[in-house]
JSON list of C-alpha atoms in Angstrom, two decimals:
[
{"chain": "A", "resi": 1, "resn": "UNK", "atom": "CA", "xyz": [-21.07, -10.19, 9.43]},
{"chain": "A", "resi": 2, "resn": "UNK", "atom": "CA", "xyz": [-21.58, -8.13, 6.76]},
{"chain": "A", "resi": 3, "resn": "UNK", "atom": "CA", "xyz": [-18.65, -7.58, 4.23]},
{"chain": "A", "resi": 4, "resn": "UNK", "atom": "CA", "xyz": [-17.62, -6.22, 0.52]},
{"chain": "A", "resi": 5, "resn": "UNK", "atom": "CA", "xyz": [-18.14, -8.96, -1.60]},
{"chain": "A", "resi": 6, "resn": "UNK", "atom": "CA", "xyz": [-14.88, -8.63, -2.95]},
{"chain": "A", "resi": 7, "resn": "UNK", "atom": "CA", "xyz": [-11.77, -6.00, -2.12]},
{"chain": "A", "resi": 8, "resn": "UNK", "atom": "CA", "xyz": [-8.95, -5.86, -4.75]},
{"chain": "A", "resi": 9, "resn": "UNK", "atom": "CA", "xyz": [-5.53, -4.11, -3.01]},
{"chain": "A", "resi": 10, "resn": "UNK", "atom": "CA", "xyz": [-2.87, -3.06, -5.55]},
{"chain": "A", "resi": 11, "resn": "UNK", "atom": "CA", "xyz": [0.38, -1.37, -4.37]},
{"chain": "A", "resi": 12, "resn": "UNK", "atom": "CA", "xyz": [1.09, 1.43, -6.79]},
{"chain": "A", "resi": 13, "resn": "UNK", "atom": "CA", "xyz": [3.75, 1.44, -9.65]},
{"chain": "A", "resi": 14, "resn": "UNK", "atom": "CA", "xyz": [7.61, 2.04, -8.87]},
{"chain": "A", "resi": 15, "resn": "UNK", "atom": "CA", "xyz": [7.95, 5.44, -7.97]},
{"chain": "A", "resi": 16, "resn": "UNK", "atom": "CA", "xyz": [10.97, 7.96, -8.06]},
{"chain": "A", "resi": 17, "resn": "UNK", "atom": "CA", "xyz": [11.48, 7.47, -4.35]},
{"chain": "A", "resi": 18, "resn": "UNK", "atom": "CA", "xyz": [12.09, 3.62, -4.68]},
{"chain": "A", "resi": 19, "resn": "UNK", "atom": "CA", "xyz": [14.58, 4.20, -7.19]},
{"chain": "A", "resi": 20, "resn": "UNK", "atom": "CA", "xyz": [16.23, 6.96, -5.30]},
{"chain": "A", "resi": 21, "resn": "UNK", "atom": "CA", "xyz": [16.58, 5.62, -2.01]},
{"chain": "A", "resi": 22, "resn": "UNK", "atom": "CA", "xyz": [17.82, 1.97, -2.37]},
{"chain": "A", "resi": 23, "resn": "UNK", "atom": "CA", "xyz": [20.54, 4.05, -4.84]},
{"chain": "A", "resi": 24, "resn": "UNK", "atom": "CA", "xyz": [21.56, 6.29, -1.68]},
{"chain": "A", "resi": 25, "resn": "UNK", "atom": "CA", "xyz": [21.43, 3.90, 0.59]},
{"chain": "A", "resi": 26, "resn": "UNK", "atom": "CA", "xyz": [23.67, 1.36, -1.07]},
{"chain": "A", "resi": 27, "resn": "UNK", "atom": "CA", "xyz": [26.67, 4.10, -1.24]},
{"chain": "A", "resi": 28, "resn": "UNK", "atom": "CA", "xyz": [25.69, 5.73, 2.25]},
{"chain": "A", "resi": 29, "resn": "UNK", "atom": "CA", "xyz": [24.48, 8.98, 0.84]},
{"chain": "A", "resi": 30, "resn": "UNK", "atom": "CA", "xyz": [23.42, 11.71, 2.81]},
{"chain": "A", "resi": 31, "resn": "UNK", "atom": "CA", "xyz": [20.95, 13.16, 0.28]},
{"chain": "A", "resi": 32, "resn": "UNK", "atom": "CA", "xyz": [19.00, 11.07, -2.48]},
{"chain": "A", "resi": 33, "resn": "UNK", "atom": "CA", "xyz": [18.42, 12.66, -5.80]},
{"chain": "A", "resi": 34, "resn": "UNK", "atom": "CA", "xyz": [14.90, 13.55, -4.87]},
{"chain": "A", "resi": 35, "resn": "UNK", "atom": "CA", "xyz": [13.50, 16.39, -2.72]},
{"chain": "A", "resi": 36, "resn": "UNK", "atom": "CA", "xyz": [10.18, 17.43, -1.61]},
{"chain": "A", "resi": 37, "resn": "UNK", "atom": "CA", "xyz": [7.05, 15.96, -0.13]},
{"chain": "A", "resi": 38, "resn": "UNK", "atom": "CA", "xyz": [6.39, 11.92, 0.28]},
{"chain": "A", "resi": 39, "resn": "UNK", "atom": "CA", "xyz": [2.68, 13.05, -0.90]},
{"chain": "A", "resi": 40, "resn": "UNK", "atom": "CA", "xyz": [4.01, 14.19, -4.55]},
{"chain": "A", "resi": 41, "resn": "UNK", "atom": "CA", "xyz": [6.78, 11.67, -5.27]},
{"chain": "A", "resi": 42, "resn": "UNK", "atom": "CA", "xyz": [5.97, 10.45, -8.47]},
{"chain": "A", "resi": 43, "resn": "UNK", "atom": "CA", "xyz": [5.97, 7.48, -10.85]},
{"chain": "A", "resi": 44, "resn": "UNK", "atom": "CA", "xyz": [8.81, 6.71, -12.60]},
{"chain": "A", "resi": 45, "resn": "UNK", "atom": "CA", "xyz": [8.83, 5.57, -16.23]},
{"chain": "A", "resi": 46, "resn": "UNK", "atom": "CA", "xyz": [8.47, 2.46, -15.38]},
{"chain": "A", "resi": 47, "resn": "UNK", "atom": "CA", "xyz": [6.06, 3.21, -12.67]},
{"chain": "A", "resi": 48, "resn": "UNK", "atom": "CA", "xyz": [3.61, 4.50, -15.62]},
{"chain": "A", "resi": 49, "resn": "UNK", "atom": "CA", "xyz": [4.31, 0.85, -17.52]},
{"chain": "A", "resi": 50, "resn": "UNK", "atom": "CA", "xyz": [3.34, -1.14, -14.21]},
{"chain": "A", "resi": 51, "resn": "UNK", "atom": "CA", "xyz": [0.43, 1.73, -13.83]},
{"chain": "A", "resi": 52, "resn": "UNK", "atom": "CA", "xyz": [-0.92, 0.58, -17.40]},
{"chain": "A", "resi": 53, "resn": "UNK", "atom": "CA", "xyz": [-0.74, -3.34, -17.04]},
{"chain": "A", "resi": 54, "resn": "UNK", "atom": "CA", "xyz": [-2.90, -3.54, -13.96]},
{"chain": "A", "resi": 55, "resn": "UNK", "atom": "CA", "xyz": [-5.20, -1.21, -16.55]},
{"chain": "A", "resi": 56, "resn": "UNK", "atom": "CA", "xyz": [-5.06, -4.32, -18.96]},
{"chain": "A", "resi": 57, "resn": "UNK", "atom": "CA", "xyz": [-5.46, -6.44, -16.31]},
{"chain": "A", "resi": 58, "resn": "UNK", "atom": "CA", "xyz": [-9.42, -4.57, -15.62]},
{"chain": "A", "resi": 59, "resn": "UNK", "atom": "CA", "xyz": [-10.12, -4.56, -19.07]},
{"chain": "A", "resi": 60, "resn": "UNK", "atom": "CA", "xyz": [-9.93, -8.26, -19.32]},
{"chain": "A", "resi": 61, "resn": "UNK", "atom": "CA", "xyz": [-11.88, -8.77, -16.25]},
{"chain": "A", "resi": 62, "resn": "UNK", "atom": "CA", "xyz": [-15.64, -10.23, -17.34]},
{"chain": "A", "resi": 63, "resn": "UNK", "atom": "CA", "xyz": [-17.94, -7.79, -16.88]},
{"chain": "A", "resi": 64, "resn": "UNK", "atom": "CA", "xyz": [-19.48, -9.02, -13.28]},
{"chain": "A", "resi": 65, "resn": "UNK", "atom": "CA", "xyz": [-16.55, -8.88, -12.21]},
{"chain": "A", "resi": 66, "resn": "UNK", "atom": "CA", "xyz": [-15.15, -4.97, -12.99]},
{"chain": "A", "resi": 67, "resn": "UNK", "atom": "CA", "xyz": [-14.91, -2.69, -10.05]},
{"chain": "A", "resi": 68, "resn": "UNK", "atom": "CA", "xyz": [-17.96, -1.13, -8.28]},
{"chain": "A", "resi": 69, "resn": "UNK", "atom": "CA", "xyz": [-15.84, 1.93, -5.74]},
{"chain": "A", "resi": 70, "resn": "UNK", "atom": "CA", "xyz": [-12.19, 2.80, -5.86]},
{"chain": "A", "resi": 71, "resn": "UNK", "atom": "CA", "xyz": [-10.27, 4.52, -3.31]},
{"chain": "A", "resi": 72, "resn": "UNK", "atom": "CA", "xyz": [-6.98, 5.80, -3.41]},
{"chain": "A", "resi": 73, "resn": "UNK", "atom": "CA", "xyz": [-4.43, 7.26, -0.72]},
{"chain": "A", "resi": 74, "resn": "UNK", "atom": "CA", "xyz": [-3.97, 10.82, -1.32]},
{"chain": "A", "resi": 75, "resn": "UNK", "atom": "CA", "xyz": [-0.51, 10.42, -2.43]},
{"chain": "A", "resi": 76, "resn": "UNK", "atom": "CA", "xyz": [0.71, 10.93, -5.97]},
{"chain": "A", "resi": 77, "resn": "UNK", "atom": "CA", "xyz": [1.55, 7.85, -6.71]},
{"chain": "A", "resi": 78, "resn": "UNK", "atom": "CA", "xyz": [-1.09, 6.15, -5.85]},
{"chain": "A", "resi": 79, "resn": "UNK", "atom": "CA", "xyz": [-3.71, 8.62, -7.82]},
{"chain": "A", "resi": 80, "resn": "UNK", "atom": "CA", "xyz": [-1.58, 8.29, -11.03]},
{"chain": "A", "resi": 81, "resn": "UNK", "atom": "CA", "xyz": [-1.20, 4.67, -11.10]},
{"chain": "A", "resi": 82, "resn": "UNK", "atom": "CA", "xyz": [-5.21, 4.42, -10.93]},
{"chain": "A", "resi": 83, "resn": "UNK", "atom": "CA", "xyz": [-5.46, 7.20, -13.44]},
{"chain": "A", "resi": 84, "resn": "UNK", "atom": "CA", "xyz": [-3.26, 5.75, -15.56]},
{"chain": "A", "resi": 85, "resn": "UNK", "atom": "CA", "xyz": [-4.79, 2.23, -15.07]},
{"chain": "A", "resi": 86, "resn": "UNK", "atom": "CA", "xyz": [-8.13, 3.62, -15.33]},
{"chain": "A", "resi": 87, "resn": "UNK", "atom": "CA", "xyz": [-7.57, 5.29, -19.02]},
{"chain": "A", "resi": 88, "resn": "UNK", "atom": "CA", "xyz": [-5.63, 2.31, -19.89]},
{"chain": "A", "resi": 89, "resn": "UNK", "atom": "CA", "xyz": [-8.34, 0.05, -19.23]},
{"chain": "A", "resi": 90, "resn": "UNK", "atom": "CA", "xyz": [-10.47, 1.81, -21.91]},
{"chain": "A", "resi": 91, "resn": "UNK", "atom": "CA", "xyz": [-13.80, 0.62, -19.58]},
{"chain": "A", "resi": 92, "resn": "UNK", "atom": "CA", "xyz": [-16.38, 3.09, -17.96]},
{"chain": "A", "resi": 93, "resn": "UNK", "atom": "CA", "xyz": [-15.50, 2.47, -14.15]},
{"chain": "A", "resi": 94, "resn": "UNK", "atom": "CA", "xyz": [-15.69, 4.38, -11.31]},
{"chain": "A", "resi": 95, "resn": "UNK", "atom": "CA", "xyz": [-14.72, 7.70, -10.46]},
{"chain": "A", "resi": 96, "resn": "UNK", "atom": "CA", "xyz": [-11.89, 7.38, -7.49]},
{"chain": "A", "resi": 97, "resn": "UNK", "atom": "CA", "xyz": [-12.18, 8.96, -4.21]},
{"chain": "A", "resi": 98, "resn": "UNK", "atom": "CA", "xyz": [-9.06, 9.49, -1.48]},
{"chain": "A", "resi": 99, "resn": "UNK", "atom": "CA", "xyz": [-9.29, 8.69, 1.65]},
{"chain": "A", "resi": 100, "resn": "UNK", "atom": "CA", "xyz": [-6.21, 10.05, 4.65]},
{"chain": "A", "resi": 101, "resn": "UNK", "atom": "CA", "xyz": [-6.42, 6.55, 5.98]},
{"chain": "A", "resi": 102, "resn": "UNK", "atom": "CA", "xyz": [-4.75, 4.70, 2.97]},
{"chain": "A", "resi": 103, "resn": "UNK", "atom": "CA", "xyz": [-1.71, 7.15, 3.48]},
{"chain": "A", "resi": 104, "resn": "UNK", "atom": "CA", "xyz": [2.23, 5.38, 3.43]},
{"chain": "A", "resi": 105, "resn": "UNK", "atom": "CA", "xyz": [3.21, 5.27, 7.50]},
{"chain": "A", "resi": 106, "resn": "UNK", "atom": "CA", "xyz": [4.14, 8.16, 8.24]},
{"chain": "A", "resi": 107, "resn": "UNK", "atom": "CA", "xyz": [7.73, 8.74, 9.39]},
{"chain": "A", "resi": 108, "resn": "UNK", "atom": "CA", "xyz": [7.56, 12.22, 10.95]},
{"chain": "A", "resi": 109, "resn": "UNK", "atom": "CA", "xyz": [10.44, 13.88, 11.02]},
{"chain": "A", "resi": 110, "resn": "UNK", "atom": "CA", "xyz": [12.49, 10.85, 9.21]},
{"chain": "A", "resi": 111, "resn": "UNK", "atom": "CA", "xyz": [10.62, 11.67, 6.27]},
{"chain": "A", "resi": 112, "resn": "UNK", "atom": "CA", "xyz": [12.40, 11.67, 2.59]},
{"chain": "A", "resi": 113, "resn": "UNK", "atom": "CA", "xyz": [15.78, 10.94, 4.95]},
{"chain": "A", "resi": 114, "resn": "UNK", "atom": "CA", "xyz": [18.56, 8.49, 3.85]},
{"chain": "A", "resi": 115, "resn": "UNK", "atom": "CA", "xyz": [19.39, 6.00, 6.20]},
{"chain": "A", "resi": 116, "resn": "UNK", "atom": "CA", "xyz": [23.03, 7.71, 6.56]},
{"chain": "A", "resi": 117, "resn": "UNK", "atom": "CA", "xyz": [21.03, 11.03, 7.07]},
{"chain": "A", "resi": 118, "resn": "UNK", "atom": "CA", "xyz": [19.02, 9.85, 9.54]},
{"chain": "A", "resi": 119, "resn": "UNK", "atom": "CA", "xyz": [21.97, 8.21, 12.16]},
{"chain": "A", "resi": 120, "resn": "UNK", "atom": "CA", "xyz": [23.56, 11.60, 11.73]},
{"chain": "A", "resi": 121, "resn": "UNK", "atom": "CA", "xyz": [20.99, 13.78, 12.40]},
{"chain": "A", "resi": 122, "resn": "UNK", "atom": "CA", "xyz": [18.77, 11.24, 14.71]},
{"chain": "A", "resi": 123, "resn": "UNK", "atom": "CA", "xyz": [22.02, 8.92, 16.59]},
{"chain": "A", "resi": 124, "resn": "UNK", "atom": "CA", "xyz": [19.33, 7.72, 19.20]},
{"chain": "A", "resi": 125, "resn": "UNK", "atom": "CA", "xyz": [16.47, 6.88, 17.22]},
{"chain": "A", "resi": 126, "resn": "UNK", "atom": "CA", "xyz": [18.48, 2.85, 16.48]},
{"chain": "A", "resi": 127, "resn": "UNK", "atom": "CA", "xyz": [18.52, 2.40, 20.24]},
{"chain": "A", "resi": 128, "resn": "UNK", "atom": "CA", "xyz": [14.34, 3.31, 20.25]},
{"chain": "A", "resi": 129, "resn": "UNK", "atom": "CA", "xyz": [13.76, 1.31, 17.71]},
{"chain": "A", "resi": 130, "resn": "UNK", "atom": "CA", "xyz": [15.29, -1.78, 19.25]},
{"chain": "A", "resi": 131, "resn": "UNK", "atom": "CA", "xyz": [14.15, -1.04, 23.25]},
{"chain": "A", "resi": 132, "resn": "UNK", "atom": "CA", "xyz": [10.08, -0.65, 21.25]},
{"chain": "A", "resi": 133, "resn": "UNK", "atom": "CA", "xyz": [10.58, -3.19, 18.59]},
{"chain": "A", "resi": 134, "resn": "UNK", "atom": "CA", "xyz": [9.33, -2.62, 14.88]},
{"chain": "A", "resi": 135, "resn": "UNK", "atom": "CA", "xyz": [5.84, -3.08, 15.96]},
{"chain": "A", "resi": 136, "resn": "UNK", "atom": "CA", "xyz": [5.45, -0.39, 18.11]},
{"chain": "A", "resi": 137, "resn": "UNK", "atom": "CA", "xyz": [8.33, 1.93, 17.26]},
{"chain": "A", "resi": 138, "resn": "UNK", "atom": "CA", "xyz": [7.21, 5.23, 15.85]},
{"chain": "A", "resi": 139, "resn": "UNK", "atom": "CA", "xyz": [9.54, 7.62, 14.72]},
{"chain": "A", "resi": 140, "resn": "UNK", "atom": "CA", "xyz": [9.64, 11.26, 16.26]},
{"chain": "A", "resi": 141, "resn": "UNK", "atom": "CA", "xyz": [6.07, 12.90, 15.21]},
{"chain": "A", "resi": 142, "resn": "UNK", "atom": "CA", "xyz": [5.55, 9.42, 12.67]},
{"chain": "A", "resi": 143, "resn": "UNK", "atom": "CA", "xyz": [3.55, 6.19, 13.43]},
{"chain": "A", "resi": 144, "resn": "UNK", "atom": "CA", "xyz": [4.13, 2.42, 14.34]},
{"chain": "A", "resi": 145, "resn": "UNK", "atom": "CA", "xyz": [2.71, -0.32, 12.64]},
{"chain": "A", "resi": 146, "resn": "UNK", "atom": "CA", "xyz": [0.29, -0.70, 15.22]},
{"chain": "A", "resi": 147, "resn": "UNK", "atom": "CA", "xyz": [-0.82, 3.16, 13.89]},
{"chain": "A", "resi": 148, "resn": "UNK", "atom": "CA", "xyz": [-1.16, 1.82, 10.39]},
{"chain": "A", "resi": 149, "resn": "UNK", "atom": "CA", "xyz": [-3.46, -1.39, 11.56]},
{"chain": "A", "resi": 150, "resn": "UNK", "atom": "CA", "xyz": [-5.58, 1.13, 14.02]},
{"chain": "A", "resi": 151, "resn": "UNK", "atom": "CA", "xyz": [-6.23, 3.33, 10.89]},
{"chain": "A", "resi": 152, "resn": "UNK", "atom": "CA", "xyz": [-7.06, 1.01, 8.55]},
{"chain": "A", "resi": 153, "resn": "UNK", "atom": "CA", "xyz": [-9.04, -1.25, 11.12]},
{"chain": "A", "resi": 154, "resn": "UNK", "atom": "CA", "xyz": [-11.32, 2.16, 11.06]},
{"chain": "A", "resi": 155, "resn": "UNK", "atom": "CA", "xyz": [-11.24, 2.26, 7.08]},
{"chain": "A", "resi": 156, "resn": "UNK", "atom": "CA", "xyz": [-12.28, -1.03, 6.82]},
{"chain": "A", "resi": 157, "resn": "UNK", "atom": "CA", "xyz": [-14.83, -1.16, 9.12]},
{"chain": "A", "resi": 158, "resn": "UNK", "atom": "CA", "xyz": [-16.53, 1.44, 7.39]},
{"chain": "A", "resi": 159, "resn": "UNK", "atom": "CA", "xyz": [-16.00, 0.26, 3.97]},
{"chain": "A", "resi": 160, "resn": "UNK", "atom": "CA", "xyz": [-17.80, -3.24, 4.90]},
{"chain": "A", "resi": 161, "resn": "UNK", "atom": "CA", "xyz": [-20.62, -0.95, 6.88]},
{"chain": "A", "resi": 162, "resn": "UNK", "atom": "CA", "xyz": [-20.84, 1.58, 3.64]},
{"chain": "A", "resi": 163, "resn": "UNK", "atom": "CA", "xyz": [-19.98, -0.98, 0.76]},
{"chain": "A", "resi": 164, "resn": "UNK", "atom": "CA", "xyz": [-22.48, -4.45, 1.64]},
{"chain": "A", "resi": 165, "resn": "UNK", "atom": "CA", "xyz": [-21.67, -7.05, -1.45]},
{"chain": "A", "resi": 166, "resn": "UNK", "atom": "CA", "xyz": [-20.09, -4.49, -3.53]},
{"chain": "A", "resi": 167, "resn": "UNK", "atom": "CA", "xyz": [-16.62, -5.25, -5.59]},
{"chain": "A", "resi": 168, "resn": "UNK", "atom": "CA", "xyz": [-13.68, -2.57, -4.19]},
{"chain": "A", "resi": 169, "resn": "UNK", "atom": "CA", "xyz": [-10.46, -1.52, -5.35]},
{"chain": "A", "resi": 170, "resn": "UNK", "atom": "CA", "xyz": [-7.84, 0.58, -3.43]},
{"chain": "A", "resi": 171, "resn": "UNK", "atom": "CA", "xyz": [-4.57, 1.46, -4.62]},
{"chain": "A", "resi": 172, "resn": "UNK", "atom": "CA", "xyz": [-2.60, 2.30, -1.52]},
{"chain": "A", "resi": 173, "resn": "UNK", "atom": "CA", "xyz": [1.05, 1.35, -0.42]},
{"chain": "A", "resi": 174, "resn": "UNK", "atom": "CA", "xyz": [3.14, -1.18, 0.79]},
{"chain": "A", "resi": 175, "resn": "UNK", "atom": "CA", "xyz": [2.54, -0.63, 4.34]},
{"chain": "A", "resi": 176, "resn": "UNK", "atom": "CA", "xyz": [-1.02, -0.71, 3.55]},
{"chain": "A", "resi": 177, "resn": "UNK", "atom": "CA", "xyz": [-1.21, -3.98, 1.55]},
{"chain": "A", "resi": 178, "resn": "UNK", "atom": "CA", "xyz": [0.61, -5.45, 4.50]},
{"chain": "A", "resi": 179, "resn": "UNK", "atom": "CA", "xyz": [-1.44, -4.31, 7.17]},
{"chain": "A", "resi": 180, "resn": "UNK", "atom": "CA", "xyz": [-4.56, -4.22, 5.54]},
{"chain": "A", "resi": 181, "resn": "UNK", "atom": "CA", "xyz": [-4.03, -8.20, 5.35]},
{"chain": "A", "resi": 182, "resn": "UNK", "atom": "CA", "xyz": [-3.12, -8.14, 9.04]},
{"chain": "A", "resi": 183, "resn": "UNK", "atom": "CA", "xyz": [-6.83, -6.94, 9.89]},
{"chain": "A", "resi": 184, "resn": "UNK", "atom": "CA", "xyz": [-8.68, -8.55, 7.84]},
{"chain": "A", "resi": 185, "resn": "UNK", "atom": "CA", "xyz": [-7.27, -12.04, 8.97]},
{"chain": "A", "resi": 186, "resn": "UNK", "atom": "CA", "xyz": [-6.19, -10.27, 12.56]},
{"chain": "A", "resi": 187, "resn": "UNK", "atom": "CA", "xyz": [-2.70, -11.60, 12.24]},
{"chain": "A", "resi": 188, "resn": "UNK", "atom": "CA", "xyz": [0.03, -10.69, 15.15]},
{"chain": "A", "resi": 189, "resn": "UNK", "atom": "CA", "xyz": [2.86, -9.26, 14.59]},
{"chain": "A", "resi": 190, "resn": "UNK", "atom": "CA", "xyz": [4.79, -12.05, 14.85]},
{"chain": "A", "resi": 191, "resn": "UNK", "atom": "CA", "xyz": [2.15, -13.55, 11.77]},
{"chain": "A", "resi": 192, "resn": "UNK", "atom": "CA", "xyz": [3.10, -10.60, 9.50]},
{"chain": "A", "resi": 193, "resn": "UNK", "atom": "CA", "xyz": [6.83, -11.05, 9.89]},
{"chain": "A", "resi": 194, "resn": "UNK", "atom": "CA", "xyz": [6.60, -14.89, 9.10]},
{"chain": "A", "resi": 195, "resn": "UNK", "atom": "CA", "xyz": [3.92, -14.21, 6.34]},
{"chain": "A", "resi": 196, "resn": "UNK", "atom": "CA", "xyz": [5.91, -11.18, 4.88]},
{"chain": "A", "resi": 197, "resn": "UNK", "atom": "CA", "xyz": [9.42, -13.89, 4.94]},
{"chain": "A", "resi": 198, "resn": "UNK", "atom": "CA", "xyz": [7.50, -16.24, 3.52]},
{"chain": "A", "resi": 199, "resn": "UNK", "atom": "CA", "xyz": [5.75, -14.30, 0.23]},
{"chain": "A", "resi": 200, "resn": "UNK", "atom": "CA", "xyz": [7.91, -11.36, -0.18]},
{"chain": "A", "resi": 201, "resn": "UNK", "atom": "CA", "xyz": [7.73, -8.08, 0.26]},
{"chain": "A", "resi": 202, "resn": "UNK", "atom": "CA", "xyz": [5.11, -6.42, -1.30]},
{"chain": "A", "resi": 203, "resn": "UNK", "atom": "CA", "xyz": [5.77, -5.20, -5.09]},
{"chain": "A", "resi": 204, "resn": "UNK", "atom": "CA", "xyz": [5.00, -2.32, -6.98]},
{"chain": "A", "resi": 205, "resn": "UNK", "atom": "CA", "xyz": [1.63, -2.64, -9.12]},
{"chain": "A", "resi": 206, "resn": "UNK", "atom": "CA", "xyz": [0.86, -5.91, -7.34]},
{"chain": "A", "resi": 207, "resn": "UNK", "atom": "CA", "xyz": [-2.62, -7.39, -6.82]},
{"chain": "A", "resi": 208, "resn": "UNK", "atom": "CA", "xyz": [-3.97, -8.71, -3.35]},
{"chain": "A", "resi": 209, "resn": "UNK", "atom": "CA", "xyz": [-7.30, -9.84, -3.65]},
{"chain": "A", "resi": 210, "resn": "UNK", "atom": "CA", "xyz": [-10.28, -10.90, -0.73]},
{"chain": "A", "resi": 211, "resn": "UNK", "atom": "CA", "xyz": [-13.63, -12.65, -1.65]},
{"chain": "A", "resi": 212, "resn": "UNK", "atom": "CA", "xyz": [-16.19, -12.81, 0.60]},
{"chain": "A", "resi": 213, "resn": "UNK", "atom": "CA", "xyz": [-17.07, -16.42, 1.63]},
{"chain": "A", "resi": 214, "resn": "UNK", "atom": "CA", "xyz": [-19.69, -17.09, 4.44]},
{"chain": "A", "resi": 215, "resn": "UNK", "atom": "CA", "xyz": [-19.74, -13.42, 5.68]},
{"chain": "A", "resi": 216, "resn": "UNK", "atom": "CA", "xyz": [-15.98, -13.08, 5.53]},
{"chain": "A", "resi": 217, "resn": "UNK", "atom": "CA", "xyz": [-13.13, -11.53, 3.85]},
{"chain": "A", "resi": 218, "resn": "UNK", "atom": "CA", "xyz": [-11.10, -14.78, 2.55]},
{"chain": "A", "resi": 219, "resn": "UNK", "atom": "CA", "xyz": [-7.61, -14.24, 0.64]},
{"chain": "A", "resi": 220, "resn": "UNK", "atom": "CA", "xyz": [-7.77, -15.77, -2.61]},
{"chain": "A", "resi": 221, "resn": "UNK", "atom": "CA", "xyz": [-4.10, -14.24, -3.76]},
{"chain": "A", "resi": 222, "resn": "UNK", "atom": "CA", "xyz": [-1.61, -12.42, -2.46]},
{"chain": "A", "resi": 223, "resn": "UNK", "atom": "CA", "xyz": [1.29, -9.92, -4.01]},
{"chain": "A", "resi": 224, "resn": "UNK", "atom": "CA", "xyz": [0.56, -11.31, -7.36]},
{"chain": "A", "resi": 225, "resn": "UNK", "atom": "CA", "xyz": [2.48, -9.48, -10.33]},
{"chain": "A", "resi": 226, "resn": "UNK", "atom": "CA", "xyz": [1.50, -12.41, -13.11]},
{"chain": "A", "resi": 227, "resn": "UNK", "atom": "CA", "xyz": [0.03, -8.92, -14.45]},
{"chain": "A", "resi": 228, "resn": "UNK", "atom": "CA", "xyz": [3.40, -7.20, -14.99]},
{"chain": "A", "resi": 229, "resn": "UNK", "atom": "CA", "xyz": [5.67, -10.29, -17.15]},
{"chain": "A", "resi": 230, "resn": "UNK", "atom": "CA", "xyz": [5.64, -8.47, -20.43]},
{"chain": "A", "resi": 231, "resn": "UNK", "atom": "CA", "xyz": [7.86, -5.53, -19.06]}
]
């Protein structure tokens, strides 16, 4: 099989939205203190901090090892914390591009909703969550999980056909890091749950990273944030 020779996948920095939410939904808040798109949330202070580690984190890389393509979601968030990394860095790398399939999963009409918000508006959506199960659940006009894998089993598939040997970085989101790892090592659902209980959710600005080894895409570390210790 042919593969990238190596594919670097790091969540971007803490965003206003990650801040926000947790906040409302510890004191059962209707509303967060945040409105508009998911797409244009942006980084928070500390989000921009994270953003410029992982940018001292390339420039110490040795030279064969620096990035050949980046890709970024669309989102905000994810184009600032490579921007910011990028100019950080101080190195001559790659101009980005975005592709729709690195995109958060998309909640439809849940979308920038507390959880207190949503069993208001949405009382039956707990009952189809349970009868579908979080694998398959999708909320009204969002995706599953299984959305998220099917997506990025396409993105991937073209990345290894377009990409032969080359060293890739995407910055992307949490859902992505997570599922991204389910395809490349085709783990079940029931693999992803134990994996994700086992190493954590996965953190802002952290670094997954896949070598290729005998025609494959072998994890060689996972949700690392050795990166971020000074802040």
């Amino acid at each position: 099989m042919s593969v990238v020779g190596e594919l670097i996948l790091v969540r971007h920095g803490q965003s206003l939205s990650n801040v926000a939410f947790p906040a409302a939904d510890a004191k059962g808040l209707l509303e967060a203190e945040i409105s508009g798109r998911d797409a244009e949330v942006p980084l928070t202070s500390t989000g921009q901090a994270q953003a410029a580690a992982v940018g001292a984190w390339l420039s110490a890389l040795p030279a064969e090892q620096r990035p050949q393509v980046v890709i970024t979601s669309p989102y905000l968030r994810a184009k600032e914390t490579w921007r910011i990394a990028a100019d950080t860095s101080g190195l001559d790398l790659p101009a980005p591009v975005t592709d729709d399939r690195l995109v958060d999963r998309l909640l439809g009409e849940l979308e920038m909703l507390t959880r207190a918000a949503i069993a208001e508006r949405f009382p039956d959506e707990a009952g189809r969550r349970s009868e579908a199960g979080e694998y398959r659940y999708a909320p009204p006009n969002g995706e599953s999980f299984a959305d998220v894998e099917a997506r990025l089993a396409s993105f991937l598939a073209d990345l290894n056909r377009d990409h032969v040997g080359e060293r890739v970085v995407v910055v992307a989101h949490d859902a992505v890091v997570l599922m991204m790892r389910a395809v490349v090592e085709g783990l079940d659902w029931d693999q992803v749950i134990a994996m994700e209980r086992a190493e954590g959710t996965v953190r802002n600005a952290s670094i997954s990273q896949f070598l290729e080894r005998d025609g494959r895409l072998e994890i060689v570390r996972y949700n690392d944030v050795d990166h971020l210790t000074s802040l």
